[in-house]
GROMACS .gro file of C-alpha atoms in nm:
model
  253
    1UNK     CA    1   1.189   4.677   0.299
    2UNK     CA    2   1.502   4.544   0.150
    3UNK     CA    3   2.411   5.725   0.716
    4UNK     CA    4   2.623   5.778   0.993
    5UNK     CA    5   2.881   5.540   1.144
    6UNK     CA    6   2.711   5.352   1.436
    7UNK     CA    7   2.912   5.116   1.661
    8UNK     CA    8   3.131   5.035   1.382
    9UNK     CA    9   2.878   4.966   1.097
   10UNK     CA   10   2.878   5.217   0.817
   11UNK     CA   11   2.515   5.149   0.736
   12UNK     CA   12   2.297   5.197   1.053
   13UNK     CA   13   2.051   4.941   0.912
   14UNK     CA   14   2.285   4.687   0.950
   15UNK     CA   15   2.398   4.767   1.295
   16UNK     CA   16   2.247   4.587   1.613
   17UNK     CA   17   1.884   4.774   1.647
   18UNK     CA   18   1.711   4.950   1.949
   19UNK     CA   19   1.525   4.638   2.138
   20UNK     CA   20   1.155   4.688   2.122
   21UNK     CA   21   1.132   4.713   2.493
   22UNK     CA   22   1.288   5.035   2.495
   23UNK     CA   23   1.035   5.175   2.273
   24UNK     CA   24   0.748   5.043   2.481
   25UNK     CA   25   0.882   5.207   2.772
   26UNK     CA   26   0.925   5.552   2.608
   27UNK     CA   27   0.709   5.772   2.794
   28UNK     CA   28   0.709   6.019   2.481
   29UNK     CA   29   0.414   5.821   2.352
   30UNK     CA   30   0.193   6.037   2.557
   31UNK     CA   31   0.313   6.342   2.388
   32UNK     CA   32   0.236   6.236   2.031
   33UNK     CA   33  -0.130   6.341   1.958
   34UNK     CA   34  -0.341   6.101   1.784
   35UNK     CA   35  -0.488   6.176   1.446
   36UNK     CA   36  -0.827   6.096   1.284
   37UNK     CA   37  -0.837   5.881   0.974
   38UNK     CA   38  -1.081   6.056   0.750
   39UNK     CA   39  -1.324   6.114   0.613
   40UNK     CA   40  -1.142   6.014   0.307
   41UNK     CA   41  -1.306   5.911  -0.031
   42UNK     CA   42  -0.956   5.791  -0.216
   43UNK     CA   43  -0.603   5.743  -0.047
   44UNK     CA   44  -0.308   5.650  -0.239
   45UNK     CA   45  -0.028   5.477  -0.025
   46UNK     CA   46   0.327   5.458  -0.161
   47UNK     CA   47   0.591   5.167  -0.089
   48UNK     CA   48   0.942   5.166  -0.187
   49UNK     CA   49   0.929   4.780  -0.191
   50UNK     CA   50   0.624   4.532  -0.158
   51UNK     CA   51   0.569   4.492   0.243
   52UNK     CA   52   0.673   4.891   0.345
   53UNK     CA   53   0.286   4.966   0.306
   54UNK     CA   54   0.197   4.715   0.553
   55UNK     CA   55   0.493   4.730   0.779
   56UNK     CA   56   0.451   5.103   0.841
   57UNK     CA   57   0.082   5.185   0.759
   58UNK     CA   58  -0.119   4.841   0.761
   59UNK     CA   59  -0.323   4.874   1.019
   60UNK     CA   60  -0.445   5.237   0.894
   61UNK     CA   61  -0.513   5.078   0.569
   62UNK     CA   62  -0.755   4.813   0.725
   63UNK     CA   63  -0.914   5.119   0.905
   64UNK     CA   64  -0.938   5.292   0.574
   65UNK     CA   65  -1.077   5.009   0.397
   66UNK     CA   66  -1.344   4.942   0.676
   67UNK     CA   67  -1.458   5.300   0.636
   68UNK     CA   68  -1.518   5.233   0.264
   69UNK     CA   69  -1.238   5.471   0.149
   70UNK     CA   70  -1.064   5.376  -0.201
   71UNK     CA   71  -0.680   5.289  -0.131
   72UNK     CA   72  -0.458   5.254  -0.412
   73UNK     CA   73  -0.115   5.109  -0.323
   74UNK     CA   74   0.195   5.221  -0.545
   75UNK     CA   75   0.489   4.959  -0.544
   76UNK     CA   76   0.780   5.154  -0.669
   77UNK     CA   77   0.988   4.840  -0.709
   78UNK     CA   78   0.898   4.483  -0.709
   79UNK     CA   79   1.156   4.386  -0.422
   80UNK     CA   80   1.358   4.167  -0.653
   81UNK     CA   81   1.681   4.280  -0.460
   82UNK     CA   82   1.619   4.147  -0.125
   83UNK     CA   83   1.799   3.820  -0.157
   84UNK     CA   84   2.078   3.872  -0.449
   85UNK     CA   85   2.265   3.541  -0.282
   86UNK     CA   86   1.953   3.316  -0.242
   87UNK     CA   87   2.010   2.957  -0.330
   88UNK     CA   88   1.626   2.916  -0.353
   89UNK     CA   89   1.481   3.177  -0.548
   90UNK     CA   90   1.608   3.383  -0.858
   91UNK     CA   91   1.524   3.770  -0.854
   92UNK     CA   92   1.249   3.722  -1.156
   93UNK     CA   93   1.081   3.464  -0.908
   94UNK     CA   94   1.078   3.684  -0.644
   95UNK     CA   95   0.916   3.942  -0.816
   96UNK     CA   96   0.609   3.719  -0.854
   97UNK     CA   97   0.618   3.604  -0.527
   98UNK     CA   98   0.632   3.936  -0.327
   99UNK     CA   99   0.333   4.066  -0.567
  100UNK     CA  100   0.170   3.790  -0.479
  101UNK     CA  101   0.230   3.843  -0.099
  102UNK     CA  102   0.121   4.178  -0.126
  103UNK     CA  103  -0.243   4.070  -0.267
  104UNK     CA  104  -0.262   3.821   0.009
  105UNK     CA  105  -0.159   4.081   0.288
  106UNK     CA  106  -0.427   4.339   0.155
  107UNK     CA  107  -0.687   4.075   0.169
  108UNK     CA  108  -0.602   3.995   0.540
  109UNK     CA  109  -0.654   4.387   0.598
  110UNK     CA  110  -0.992   4.380   0.438
  111UNK     CA  111  -0.875   4.589   0.155
  112UNK     CA  112  -0.856   4.292  -0.139
  113UNK     CA  113  -1.012   4.524  -0.368
  114UNK     CA  114  -0.763   4.776  -0.371
  115UNK     CA  115  -0.581   4.873  -0.682
  116UNK     CA  116  -0.191   4.805  -0.682
  117UNK     CA  117   0.009   4.979  -0.943
  118UNK     CA  118   0.376   4.831  -0.988
  119UNK     CA  119   0.621   5.108  -1.113
  120UNK     CA  120   0.880   4.835  -1.172
  121UNK     CA  121   1.179   5.085  -1.114
  122UNK     CA  122   1.484   4.859  -1.017
  123UNK     CA  123   1.530   4.775  -0.644
  124UNK     CA  124   1.806   4.998  -0.478
  125UNK     CA  125   1.776   5.239  -0.749
  126UNK     CA  126   1.454   5.455  -0.710
  127UNK     CA  127   1.690   5.782  -0.654
  128UNK     CA  128   1.823   5.729  -1.002
  129UNK     CA  129   1.478   5.712  -1.125
  130UNK     CA  130   1.350   5.983  -0.884
  131UNK     CA  131   1.210   6.232  -1.122
  132UNK     CA  132   1.023   5.948  -1.326
  133UNK     CA  133   0.880   5.833  -1.037
  134UNK     CA  134   0.744   6.165  -0.916
  135UNK     CA  135   0.579   6.226  -1.273
  136UNK     CA  136   0.417   5.875  -1.250
  137UNK     CA  137   0.282   5.913  -0.885
  138UNK     CA  138   0.152   6.254  -1.005
  139UNK     CA  139  -0.089   6.112  -1.232
  140UNK     CA  140  -0.191   5.869  -0.977
  141UNK     CA  141  -0.256   6.091  -0.704
  142UNK     CA  142  -0.500   6.331  -0.894
  143UNK     CA  143  -0.811   6.355  -0.717
  144UNK     CA  144  -0.686   6.186  -0.391
  145UNK     CA  145  -0.769   6.325  -0.070
  146UNK     CA  146  -0.434   6.187   0.101
  147UNK     CA  147  -0.097   6.073  -0.024
  148UNK     CA  148   0.118   5.838   0.232
  149UNK     CA  149   0.471   5.736   0.179
  150UNK     CA  150   0.796   5.628   0.348
  151UNK     CA  151   0.946   5.881   0.538
  152UNK     CA  152   1.224   6.091   0.366
  153UNK     CA  153   1.451   6.019   0.649
  154UNK     CA  154   1.426   5.678   0.691
  155UNK     CA  155   1.817   5.580   0.629
  156UNK     CA  156   1.727   5.380   0.337
  157UNK     CA  157   1.817   5.522  -0.025
  158UNK     CA  158   1.492   5.379  -0.172
  159UNK     CA  159   1.280   5.466   0.116
  160UNK     CA  160   1.396   5.831   0.140
  161UNK     CA  161   1.365   5.854  -0.255
  162UNK     CA  162   1.009   5.726  -0.282
  163UNK     CA  163   0.899   5.964  -0.006
  164UNK     CA  164   1.061   6.246  -0.187
  165UNK     CA  165   0.885   6.157  -0.495
  166UNK     CA  166   0.548   6.137  -0.324
  167UNK     CA  167   0.587   6.454  -0.125
  168UNK     CA  168   0.678   6.654  -0.472
  169UNK     CA  169   0.390   6.452  -0.649
  170UNK     CA  170   0.145   6.527  -0.371
  171UNK     CA  171   0.231   6.909  -0.369
  172UNK     CA  172   0.213   6.939  -0.729
  173UNK     CA  173  -0.151   6.797  -0.712
  174UNK     CA  174  -0.247   6.995  -0.398
  175UNK     CA  175  -0.291   6.669  -0.203
  176UNK     CA  176  -0.180   6.642   0.178
  177UNK     CA  177   0.115   6.371   0.206
  178UNK     CA  178   0.183   6.205   0.540
  179UNK     CA  179   0.506   5.996   0.587
  180UNK     CA  180   0.554   5.663   0.750
  181UNK     CA  181   0.873   5.531   0.911
  182UNK     CA  182   1.003   5.165   0.887
  183UNK     CA  183   1.393   5.126   0.939
  184UNK     CA  184   1.363   5.449   1.173
  185UNK     CA  185   1.243   5.215   1.458
  186UNK     CA  186   1.566   4.999   1.410
  187UNK     CA  187   1.836   5.260   1.395
  188UNK     CA  188   1.694   5.556   1.624
  189UNK     CA  189   1.651   5.567   2.009
  190UNK     CA  190   1.355   5.681   2.195
  191UNK     CA  191   1.356   6.067   2.180
  192UNK     CA  192   1.603   6.083   1.899
  193UNK     CA  193   1.679   6.405   1.813
  194UNK     CA  194   1.726   6.298   1.448
  195UNK     CA  195   1.339   6.246   1.443
  196UNK     CA  196   1.107   6.533   1.380
  197UNK     CA  197   0.876   6.407   1.686
  198UNK     CA  198   0.668   6.765   1.644
  199UNK     CA  199   0.550   6.622   1.316
  200UNK     CA  200   0.469   6.296   1.459
  201UNK     CA  201   0.112   6.163   1.512
  202UNK     CA  202  -0.012   5.814   1.655
  203UNK     CA  203  -0.273   5.621   1.460
  204UNK     CA  204  -0.433   5.381   1.741
  205UNK     CA  205  -0.505   5.023   1.652
  206UNK     CA  206  -0.775   4.807   1.799
  207UNK     CA  207  -0.682   4.449   1.918
  208UNK     CA  208  -0.900   4.330   1.603
  209UNK     CA  209  -0.711   4.560   1.346
  210UNK     CA  210  -0.406   4.472   1.516
  211UNK     CA  211  -0.479   4.116   1.466
  212UNK     CA  212  -0.542   4.165   1.091
  213UNK     CA  213  -0.189   4.356   1.060
  214UNK     CA  214  -0.013   4.073   1.232
  215UNK     CA  215  -0.188   3.831   0.963
  216UNK     CA  216  -0.101   4.070   0.702
  217UNK     CA  217   0.252   4.104   0.792
  218UNK     CA  218   0.278   3.696   0.822
  219UNK     CA  219   0.180   3.675   0.444
  220UNK     CA  220   0.551   3.801   0.344
  221UNK     CA  221   0.731   3.460   0.393
  222UNK     CA  222   0.998   3.569   0.184
  223UNK     CA  223   1.121   3.841   0.383
  224UNK     CA  224   1.043   3.643   0.717
  225UNK     CA  225   1.151   3.276   0.662
  226UNK     CA  226   1.290   3.217   0.330
  227UNK     CA  227   1.531   2.952   0.409
  228UNK     CA  228   1.837   2.870   0.631
  229UNK     CA  229   2.147   2.944   0.440
  230UNK     CA  230   2.307   3.297   0.503
  231UNK     CA  231   2.198   3.420   0.139
  232UNK     CA  232   1.844   3.345   0.233
  233UNK     CA  233   1.840   3.509   0.573
  234UNK     CA  234   1.525   3.695   0.717
  235UNK     CA  235   1.491   4.073   0.648
  236UNK     CA  236   1.230   4.101   0.889
  237UNK     CA  237   1.357   3.871   1.168
  238UNK     CA  238   1.117   3.891   1.466
  239UNK     CA  239   1.299   4.156   1.684
  240UNK     CA  240   1.243   4.376   1.359
  241UNK     CA  241   0.882   4.267   1.321
  242UNK     CA  242   0.815   4.365   1.678
  243UNK     CA  243   0.846   4.712   1.586
  244UNK     CA  244   0.554   4.731   1.347
  245UNK     CA  245   0.350   4.500   1.560
  246UNK     CA  246   0.223   4.732   1.809
  247UNK     CA  247  -0.115   4.902   1.875
  248UNK     CA  248  -0.010   5.192   1.719
  249UNK     CA  249   0.122   5.360   1.392
  250UNK     CA  250   0.293   5.644   1.370
  251UNK     CA  251   0.312   5.909   1.059
  252UNK     CA  252   0.493   6.262   1.037
  253UNK     CA  253   0.271   6.515   0.891
   0.00000   0.00000   0.00000
């Protein structure tokens, strides 16, 4: 996790977001049907940056791992661009840190045996390499039951390009593709007409699974609490994390 003008902000991700309390109070949750997770033999989960897969689909990964599903995580970038002005860590060191955080997070989800494939596309440049990313994902999804990737309307260039690439790769292999939102919970509002709610389904998370996800998210220290200086500011402050620590996840089918 590293559009239209919103309140004077050219980038809606940088604008003040929708408080989680507004999402919690939304009556529209009742209109989102629940979806079953499987049974699946193999699922490929695509992330634009290390942590996207846990924020948007981590509870589901825990459920899949518990059911015996083979999970492959594809990190399109290494997320090295999240703190370009850091005084504490260089982009090359951040690559190593975020890879280790991913492994630790998967272990918390009970998915320590999951394969992690790093495509090492430059952070913020996924759209430039989109055709290559599509081809590489296509080789990985052959024989899978399901592909899951960032939503193509997430209003983050890397997320959208990774989602498009995964959707194209899944279609070429004849595999179903689900898309999970990440930044949408920040810039959208409950019932927002820009969101395809008719395609949205809920994945309920038990208290045990939610605890696993909470522990997994906490592993991404580089994104939560790198340091006090502006160049080391949290990409995921508490108000942002709250969107991803609910007792449900949402995907678009």
